[in-house]
Short mmCIF file of C-alpha atoms in Angstrom, two decimals:
data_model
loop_
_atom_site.label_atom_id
_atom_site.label_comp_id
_atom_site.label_asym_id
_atom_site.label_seq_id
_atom_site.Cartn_x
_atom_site.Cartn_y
_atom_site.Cartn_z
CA UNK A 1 -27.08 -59.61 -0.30
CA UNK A 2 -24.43 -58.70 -2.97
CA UNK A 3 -24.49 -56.50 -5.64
CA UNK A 4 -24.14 -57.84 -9.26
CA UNK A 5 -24.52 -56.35 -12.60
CA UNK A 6 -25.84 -58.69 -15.46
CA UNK A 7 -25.11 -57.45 -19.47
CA UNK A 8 -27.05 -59.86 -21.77
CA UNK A 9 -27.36 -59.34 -25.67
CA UNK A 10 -30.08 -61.02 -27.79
CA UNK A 11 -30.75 -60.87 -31.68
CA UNK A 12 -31.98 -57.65 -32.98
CA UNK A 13 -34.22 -59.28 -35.09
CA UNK A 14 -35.96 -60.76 -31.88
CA UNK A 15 -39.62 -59.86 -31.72
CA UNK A 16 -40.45 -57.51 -28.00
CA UNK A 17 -42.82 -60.20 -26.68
CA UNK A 18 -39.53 -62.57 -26.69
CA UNK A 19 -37.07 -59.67 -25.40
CA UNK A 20 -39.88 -59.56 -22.99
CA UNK A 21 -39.74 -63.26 -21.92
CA UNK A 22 -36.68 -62.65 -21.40
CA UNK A 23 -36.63 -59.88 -19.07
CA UNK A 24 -39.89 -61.61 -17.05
CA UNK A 25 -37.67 -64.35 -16.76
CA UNK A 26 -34.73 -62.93 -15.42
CA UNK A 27 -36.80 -60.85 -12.69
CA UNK A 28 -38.67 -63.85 -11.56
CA UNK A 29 -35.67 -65.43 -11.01
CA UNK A 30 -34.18 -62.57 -9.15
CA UNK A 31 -37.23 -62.27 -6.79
CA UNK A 32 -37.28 -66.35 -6.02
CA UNK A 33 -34.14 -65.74 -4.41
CA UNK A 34 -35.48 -62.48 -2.75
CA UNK A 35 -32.84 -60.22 -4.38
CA UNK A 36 -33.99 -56.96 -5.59
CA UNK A 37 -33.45 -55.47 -9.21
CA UNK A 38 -32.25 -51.88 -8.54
CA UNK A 39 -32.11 -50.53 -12.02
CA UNK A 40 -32.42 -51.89 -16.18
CA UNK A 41 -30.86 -49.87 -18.33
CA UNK A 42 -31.85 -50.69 -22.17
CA UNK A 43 -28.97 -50.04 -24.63
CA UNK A 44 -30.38 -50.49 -27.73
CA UNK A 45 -28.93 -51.90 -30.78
CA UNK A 46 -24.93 -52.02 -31.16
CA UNK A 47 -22.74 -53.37 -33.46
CA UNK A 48 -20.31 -56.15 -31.94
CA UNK A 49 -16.76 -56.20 -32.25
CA UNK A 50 -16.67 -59.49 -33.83
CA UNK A 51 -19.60 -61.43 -35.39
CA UNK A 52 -21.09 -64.28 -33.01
CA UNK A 53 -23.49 -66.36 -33.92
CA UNK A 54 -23.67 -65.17 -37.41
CA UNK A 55 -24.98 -62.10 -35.70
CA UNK A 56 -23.23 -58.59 -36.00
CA UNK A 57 -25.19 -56.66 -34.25
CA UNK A 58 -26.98 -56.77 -30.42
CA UNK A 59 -29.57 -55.77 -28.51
CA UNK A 60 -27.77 -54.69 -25.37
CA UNK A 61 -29.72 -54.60 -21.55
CA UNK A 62 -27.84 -53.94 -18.55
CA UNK A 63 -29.67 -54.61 -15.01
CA UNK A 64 -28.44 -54.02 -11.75
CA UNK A 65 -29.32 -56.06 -8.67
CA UNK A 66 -28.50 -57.37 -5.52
CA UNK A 67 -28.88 -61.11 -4.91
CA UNK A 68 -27.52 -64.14 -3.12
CA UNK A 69 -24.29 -65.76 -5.04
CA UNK A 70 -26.40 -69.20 -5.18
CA UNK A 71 -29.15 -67.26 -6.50
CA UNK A 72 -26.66 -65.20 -9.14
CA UNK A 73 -25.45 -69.34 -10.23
CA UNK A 74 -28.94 -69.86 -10.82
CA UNK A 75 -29.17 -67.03 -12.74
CA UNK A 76 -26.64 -67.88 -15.21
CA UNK A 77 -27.58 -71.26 -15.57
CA UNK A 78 -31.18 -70.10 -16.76
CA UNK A 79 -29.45 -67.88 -19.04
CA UNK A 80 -27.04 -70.12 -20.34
CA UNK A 81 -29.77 -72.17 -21.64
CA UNK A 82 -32.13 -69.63 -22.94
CA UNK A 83 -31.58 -69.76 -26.64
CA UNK A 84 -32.89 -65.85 -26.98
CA UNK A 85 -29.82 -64.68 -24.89
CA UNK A 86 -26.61 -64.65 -27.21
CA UNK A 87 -24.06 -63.80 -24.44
CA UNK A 88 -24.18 -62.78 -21.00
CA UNK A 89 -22.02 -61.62 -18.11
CA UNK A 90 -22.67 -61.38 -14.29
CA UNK A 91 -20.08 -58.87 -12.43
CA UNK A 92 -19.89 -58.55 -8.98
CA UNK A 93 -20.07 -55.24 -7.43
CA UNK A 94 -17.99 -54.60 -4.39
CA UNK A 95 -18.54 -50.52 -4.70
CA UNK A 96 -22.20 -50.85 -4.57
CA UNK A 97 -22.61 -53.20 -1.49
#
């Protein structure tokens, strides 16, 4: 197994049950592959550096984890498609193997 990191933004004016959707999501997805979330560090609210979406400001997550690459592409497909989740990146991390 790899390490990854995953930073994911949604709306600020998302209500916490779907932030939370969002987060059960991600783990399930994590453990189907048998990859292990190591920490999930919450943010908060920041302001972006450009508007996106007609959004200005983010609600910023960053998890740590350690998962298969096919399981990581799945990952980012189900995020890519979740309409709650403005922008997302997966990183891999070679220090942390």
């Amino acid at each position: 197994m790899k390490a990854y990191e995953l930073l994911f933004f949604v709306a600020p004016s998302i209500d916490e049950e779907t932030r939370a959707a969002v987060m059960k999501r991600i783990e399930t997805t994590i453990a189907e592959g048998e990859g292990t979330i190591d920490n999930v560090d919450n943010w908060g609210k920041r302001k972006l550096a450009y508007e996106i979406n007609g959004l200005t400001d983010g609600d910023y997550t960053l998890i740590d984890f350690h998962a298969d690459p096919a399981n990581v592409a799945e990952l980012d497909r189900i995020l890519r498609i979740n309409d709650a989740v403005a922008r997302h990146m997966i990183v891999k991390r070679p220090d942390r193997d």
